[in-house]
PDB file of C-alpha atoms in Angstrom:
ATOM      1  CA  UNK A  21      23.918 -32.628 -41.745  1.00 92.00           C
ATOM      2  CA  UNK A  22      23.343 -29.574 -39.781  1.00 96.00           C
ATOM      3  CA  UNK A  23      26.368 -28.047 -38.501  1.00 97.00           C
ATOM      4  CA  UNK A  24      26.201 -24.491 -38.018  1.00 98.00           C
ATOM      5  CA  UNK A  25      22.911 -22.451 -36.667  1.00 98.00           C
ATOM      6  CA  UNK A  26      22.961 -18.801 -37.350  1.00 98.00           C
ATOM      7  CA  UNK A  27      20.556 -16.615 -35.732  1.00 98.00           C
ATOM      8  CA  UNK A  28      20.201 -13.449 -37.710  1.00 98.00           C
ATOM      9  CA  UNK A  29      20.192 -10.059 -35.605  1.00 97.00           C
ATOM     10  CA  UNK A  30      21.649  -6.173 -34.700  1.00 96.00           C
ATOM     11  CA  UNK A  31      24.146  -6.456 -31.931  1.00 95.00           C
ATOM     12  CA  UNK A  32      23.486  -4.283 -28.879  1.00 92.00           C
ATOM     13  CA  UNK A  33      21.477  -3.374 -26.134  1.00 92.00           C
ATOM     14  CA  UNK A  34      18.859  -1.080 -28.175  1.00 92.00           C
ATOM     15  CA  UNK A  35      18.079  -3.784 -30.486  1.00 94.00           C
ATOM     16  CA  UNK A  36      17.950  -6.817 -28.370  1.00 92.00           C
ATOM     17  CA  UNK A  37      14.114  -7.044 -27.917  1.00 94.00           C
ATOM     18  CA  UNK A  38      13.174  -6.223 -31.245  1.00 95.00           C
ATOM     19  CA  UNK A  39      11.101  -8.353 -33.654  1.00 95.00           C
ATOM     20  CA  UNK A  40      14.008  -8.159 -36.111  1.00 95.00           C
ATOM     21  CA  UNK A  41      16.269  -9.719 -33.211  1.00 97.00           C
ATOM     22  CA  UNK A  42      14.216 -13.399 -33.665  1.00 97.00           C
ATOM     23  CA  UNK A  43      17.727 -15.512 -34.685  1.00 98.00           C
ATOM     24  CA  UNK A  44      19.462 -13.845 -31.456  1.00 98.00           C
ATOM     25  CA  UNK A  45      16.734 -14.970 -29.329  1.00 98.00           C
ATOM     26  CA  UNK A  46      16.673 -18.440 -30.071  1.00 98.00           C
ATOM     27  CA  UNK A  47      20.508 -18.657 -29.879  1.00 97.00           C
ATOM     28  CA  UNK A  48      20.026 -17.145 -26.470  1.00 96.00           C
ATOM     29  CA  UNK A  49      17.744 -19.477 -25.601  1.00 97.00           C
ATOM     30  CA  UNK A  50      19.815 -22.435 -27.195  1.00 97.00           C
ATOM     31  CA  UNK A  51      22.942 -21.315 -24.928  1.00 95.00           C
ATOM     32  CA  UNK A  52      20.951 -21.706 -22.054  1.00 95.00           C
ATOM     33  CA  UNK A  53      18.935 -24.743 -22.772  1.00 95.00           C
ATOM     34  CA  UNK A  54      22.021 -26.772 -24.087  1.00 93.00           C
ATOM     35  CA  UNK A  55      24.851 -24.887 -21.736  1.00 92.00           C
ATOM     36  CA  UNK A  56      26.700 -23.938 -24.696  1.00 87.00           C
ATOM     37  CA  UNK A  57      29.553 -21.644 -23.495  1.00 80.00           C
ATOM     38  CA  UNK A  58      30.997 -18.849 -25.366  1.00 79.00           C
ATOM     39  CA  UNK A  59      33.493 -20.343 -27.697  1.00 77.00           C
ATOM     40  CA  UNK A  60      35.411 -17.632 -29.660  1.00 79.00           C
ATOM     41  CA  UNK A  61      34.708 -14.192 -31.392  1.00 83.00           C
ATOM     42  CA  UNK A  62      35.402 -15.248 -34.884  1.00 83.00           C
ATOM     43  CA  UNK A  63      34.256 -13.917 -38.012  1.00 88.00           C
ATOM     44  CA  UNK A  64      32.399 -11.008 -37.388  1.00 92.00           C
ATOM     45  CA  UNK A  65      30.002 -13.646 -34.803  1.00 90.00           C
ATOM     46  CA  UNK A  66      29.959 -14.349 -31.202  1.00 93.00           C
ATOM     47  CA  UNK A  67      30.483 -18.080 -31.636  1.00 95.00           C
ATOM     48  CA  UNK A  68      29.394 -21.364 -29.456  1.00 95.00           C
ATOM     49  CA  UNK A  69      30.378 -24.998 -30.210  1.00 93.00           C
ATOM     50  CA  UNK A  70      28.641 -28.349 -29.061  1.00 93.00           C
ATOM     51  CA  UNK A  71      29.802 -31.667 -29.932  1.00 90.00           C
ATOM     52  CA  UNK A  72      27.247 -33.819 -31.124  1.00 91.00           C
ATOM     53  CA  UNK A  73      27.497 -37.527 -31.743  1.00 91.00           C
ATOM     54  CA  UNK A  74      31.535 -36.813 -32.298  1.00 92.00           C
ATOM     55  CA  UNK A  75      30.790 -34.021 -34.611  1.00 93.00           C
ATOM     56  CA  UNK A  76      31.264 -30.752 -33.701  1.00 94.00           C
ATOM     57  CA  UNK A  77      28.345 -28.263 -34.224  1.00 96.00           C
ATOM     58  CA  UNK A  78      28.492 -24.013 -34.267  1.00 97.00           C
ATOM     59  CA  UNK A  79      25.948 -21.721 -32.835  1.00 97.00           C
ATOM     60  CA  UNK A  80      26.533 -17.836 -34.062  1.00 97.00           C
ATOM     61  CA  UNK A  81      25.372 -14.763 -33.798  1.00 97.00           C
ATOM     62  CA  UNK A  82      26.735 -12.058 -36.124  1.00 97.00           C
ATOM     63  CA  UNK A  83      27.900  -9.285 -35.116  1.00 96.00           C
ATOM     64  CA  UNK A  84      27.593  -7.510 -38.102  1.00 94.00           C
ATOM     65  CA  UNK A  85      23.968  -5.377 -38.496  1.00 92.00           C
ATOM     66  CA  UNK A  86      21.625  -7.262 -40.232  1.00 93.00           C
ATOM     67  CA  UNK A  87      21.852  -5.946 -43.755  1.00 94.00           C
ATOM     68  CA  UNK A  88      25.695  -7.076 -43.802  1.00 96.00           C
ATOM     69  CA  UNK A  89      24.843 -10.830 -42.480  1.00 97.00           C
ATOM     70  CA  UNK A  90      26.287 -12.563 -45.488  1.00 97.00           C
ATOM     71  CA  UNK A  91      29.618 -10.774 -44.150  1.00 97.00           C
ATOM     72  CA  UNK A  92      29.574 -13.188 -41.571  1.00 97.00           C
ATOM     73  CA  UNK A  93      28.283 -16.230 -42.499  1.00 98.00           C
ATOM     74  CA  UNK A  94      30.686 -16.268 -45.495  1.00 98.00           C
ATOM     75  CA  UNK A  95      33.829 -15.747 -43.388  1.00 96.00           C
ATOM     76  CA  UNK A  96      32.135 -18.439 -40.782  1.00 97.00           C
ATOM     77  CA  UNK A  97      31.179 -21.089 -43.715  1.00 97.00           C
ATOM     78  CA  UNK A  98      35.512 -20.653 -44.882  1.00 97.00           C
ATOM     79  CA  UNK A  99      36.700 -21.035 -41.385  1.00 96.00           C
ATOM     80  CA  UNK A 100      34.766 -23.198 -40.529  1.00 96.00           C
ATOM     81  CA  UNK A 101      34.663 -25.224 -43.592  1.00 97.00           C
ATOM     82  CA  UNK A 102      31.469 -25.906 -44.298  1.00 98.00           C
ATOM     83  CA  UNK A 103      29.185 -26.256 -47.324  1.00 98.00           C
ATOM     84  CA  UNK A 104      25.930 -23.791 -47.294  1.00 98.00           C
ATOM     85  CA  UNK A 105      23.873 -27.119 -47.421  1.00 98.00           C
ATOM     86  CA  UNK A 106      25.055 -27.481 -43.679  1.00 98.00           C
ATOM     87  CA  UNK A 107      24.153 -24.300 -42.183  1.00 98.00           C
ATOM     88  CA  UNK A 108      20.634 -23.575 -40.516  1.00 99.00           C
ATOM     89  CA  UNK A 109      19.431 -19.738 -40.970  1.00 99.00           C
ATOM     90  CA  UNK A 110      17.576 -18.678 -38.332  1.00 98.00           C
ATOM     91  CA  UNK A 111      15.420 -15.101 -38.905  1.00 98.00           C
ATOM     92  CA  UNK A 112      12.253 -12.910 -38.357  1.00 97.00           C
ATOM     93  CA  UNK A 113       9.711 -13.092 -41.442  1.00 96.00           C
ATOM     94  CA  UNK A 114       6.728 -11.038 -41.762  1.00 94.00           C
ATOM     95  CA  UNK A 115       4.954 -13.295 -44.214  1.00 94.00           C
ATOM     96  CA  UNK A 116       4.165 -15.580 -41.316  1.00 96.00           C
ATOM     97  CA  UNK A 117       1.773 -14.429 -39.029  1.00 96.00           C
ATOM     98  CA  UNK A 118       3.377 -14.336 -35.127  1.00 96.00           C
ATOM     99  CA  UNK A 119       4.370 -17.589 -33.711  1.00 95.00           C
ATOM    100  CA  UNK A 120       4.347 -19.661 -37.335  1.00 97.00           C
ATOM    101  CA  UNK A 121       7.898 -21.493 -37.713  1.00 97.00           C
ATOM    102  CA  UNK A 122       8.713 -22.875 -41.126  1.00 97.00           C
ATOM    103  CA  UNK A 123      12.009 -24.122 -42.592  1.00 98.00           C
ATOM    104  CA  UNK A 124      12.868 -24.162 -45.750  1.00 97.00           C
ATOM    105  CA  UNK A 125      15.649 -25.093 -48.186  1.00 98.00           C
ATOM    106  CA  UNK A 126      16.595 -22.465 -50.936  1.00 97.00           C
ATOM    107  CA  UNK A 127      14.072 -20.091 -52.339  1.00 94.00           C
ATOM    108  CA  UNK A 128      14.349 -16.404 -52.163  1.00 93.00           C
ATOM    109  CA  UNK A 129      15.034 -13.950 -49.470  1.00 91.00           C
ATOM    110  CA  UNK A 130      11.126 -12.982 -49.348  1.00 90.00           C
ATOM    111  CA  UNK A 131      12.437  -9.616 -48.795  1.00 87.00           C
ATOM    112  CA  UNK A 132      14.250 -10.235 -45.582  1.00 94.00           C
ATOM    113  CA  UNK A 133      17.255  -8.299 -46.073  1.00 93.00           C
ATOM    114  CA  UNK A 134      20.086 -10.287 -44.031  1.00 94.00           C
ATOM    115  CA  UNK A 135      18.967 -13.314 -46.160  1.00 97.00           C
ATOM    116  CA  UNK A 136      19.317 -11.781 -49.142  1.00 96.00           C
ATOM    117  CA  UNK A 137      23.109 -10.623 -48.240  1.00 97.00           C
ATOM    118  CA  UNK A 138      23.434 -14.031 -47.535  1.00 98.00           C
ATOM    119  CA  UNK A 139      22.202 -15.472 -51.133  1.00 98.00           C
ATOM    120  CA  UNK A 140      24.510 -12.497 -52.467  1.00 98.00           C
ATOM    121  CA  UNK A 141      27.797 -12.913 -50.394  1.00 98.00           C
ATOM    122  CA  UNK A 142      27.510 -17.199 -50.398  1.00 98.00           C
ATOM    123  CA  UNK A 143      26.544 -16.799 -53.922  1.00 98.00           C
ATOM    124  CA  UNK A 144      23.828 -19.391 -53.435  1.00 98.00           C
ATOM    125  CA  UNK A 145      20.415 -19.925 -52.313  1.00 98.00           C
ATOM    126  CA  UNK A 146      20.818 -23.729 -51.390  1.00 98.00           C
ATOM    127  CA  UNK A 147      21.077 -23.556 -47.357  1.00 98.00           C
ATOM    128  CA  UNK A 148      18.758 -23.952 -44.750  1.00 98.00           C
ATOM    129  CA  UNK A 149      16.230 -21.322 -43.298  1.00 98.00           C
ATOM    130  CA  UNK A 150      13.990 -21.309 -40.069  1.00 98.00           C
ATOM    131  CA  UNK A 151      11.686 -18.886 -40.394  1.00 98.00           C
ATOM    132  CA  UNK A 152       9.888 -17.494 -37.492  1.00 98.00           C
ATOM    133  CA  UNK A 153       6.911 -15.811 -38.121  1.00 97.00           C
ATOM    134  CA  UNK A 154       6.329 -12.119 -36.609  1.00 96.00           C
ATOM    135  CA  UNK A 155       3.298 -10.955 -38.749  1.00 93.00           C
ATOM    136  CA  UNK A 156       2.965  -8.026 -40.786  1.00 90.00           C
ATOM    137  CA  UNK A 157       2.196  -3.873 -39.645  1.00 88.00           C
ATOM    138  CA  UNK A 158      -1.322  -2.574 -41.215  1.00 82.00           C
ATOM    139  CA  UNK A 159       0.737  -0.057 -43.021  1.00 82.00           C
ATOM    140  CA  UNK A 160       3.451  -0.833 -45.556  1.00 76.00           C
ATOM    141  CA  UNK A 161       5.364   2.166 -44.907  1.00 78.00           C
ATOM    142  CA  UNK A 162       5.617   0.869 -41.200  1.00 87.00           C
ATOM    143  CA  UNK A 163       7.376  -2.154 -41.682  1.00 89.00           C
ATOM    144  CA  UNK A 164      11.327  -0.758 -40.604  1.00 89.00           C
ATOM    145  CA  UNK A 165       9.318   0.701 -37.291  1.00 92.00           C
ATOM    146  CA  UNK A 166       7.721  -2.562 -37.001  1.00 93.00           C
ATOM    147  CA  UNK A 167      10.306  -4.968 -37.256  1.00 93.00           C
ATOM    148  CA  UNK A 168      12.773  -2.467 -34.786  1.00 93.00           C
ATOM    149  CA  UNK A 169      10.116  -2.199 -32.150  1.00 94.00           C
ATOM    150  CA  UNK A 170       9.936  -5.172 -29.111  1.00 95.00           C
ATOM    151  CA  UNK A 171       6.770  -7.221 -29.329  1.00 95.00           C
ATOM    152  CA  UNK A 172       3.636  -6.449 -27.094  1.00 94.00           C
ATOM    153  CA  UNK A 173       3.075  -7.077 -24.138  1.00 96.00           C
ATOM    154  CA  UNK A 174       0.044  -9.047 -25.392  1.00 96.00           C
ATOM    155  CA  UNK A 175       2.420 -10.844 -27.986  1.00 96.00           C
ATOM    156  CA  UNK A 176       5.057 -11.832 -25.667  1.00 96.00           C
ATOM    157  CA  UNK A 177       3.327 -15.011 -24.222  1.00 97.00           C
ATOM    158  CA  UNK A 178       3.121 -16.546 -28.003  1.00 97.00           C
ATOM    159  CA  UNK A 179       6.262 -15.280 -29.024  1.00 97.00           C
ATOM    160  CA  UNK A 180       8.192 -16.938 -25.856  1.00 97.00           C
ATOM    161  CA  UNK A 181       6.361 -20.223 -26.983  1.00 97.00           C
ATOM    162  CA  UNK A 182       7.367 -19.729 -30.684  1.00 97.00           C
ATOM    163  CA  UNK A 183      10.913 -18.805 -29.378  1.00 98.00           C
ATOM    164  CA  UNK A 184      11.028 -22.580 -27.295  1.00 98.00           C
ATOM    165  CA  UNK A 185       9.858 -24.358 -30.555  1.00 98.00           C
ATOM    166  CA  UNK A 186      12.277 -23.273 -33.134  1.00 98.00           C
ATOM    167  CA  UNK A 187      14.796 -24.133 -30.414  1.00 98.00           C
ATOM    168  CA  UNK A 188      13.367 -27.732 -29.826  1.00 97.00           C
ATOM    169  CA  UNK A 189      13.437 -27.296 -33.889  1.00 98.00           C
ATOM    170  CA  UNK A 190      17.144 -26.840 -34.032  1.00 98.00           C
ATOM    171  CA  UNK A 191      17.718 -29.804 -31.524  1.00 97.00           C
ATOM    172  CA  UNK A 192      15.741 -31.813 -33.763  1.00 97.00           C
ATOM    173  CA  UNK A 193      17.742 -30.795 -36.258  1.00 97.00           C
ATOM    174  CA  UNK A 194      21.285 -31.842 -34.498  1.00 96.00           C
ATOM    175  CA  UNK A 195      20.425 -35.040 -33.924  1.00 95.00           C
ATOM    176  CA  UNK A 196      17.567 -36.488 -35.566  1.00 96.00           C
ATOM    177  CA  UNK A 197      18.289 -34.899 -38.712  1.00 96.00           C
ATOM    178  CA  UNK A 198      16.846 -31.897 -40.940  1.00 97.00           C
ATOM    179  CA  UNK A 199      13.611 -34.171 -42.296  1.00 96.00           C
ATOM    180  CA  UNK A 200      12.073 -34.978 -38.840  1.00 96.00           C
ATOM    181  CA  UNK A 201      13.563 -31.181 -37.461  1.00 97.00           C
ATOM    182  CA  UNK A 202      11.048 -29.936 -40.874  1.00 96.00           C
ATOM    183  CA  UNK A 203       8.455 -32.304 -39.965  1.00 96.00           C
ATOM    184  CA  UNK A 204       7.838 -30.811 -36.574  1.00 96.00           C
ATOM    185  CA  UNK A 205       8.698 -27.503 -36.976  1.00 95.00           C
ATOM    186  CA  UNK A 206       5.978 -27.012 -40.180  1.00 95.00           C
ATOM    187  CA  UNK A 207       3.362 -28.392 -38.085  1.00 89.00           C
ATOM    188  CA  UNK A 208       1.617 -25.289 -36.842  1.00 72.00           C
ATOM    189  CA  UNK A 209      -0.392 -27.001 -34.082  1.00 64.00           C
TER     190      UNK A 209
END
């Protein structure tokens, strides 16, 4: 069972639109969606709670930068504890092209650099991820630009829709469990 979502991010203000920022947004849009009120600044993450079913479920966001998530979800996972198996990873990947959500369990980082802290600090690859697809830049050397920069103005509209789905993904995830939250969440309709 699902019990702790972790959207991956860079806290503050000049960062909060950015490609990179994907697990922050759907947090943000989980707080509003399910009311979830601020619940305590603990380990490193803003955290929010929810009880589910009697069982009580964690929304973070850490608020370490996004090279140093593993920091966080470590210190969250022994607090907390939980097993990796129960934690949802929510993050930006450019492998998917914009508005593609996937999750997966285990696997490598594909390069996304607050996963692999994660595998490194949890000492595991066995958890969750929810992958939201951003695309790629043309240029290689462009991808730190790429992934700091907000989306267009011509992206927005997809990536608002994409941003609604991995949340209805997460939900589906809470309470119908992770095989029917996968089921919906692959299908790229």
């Amino acid at each position: 069972m699902i019990r702790l979502i972790v959207g991956l991010g860079n806290p503050g203000e000049r960062y909060r639109e950015t490609r990179h920022n994907a697990g922050f947004m759907v947090i943000d849009h989980l707080t509003k969606r399910l009311k979830l009120r601020h619940y305590e600044e603990c380990c490193f993450s803003h955290l929010y709670k929810k009880r589910v079913d009697g069982v009580d479920i964690y929304f973070a966001k850490p608020q370490t930068y996004m090279n140093l998530s593993g920091i966080a979800v470590k210190n969250l996972l022994n607090d907390l504890r939980l097993l990796p198996e129960e934690i949802l990873v929510i993050h930006d990947d450019l492998d998917l092209p914009l508005g593609v959500t996937k999750i997966k369990f285990g696997g490598s980082s594909g390069g996304q650099k607050g996963v692999e802290n994660i595998i490194k600090e949890l000492g595991t690859k066995n958890f969750y991820r929810l992958r939201l697809g951003i695309g790629r830049p043309k240029e290689k050397r462009e991808v730190v630009n790429y992934v700091l920069s907000p989306f267009s103005p011509e992206q927005r509209p997809l990536w608002e829709r994409t941003v609604k789905k991995a949340g209805e993904c997460v939900i589906r995830a809470i309470t119908e469990g992770i095989e029917p939250a996968m089921n919906f969440c692959n299908r790229n309709d």
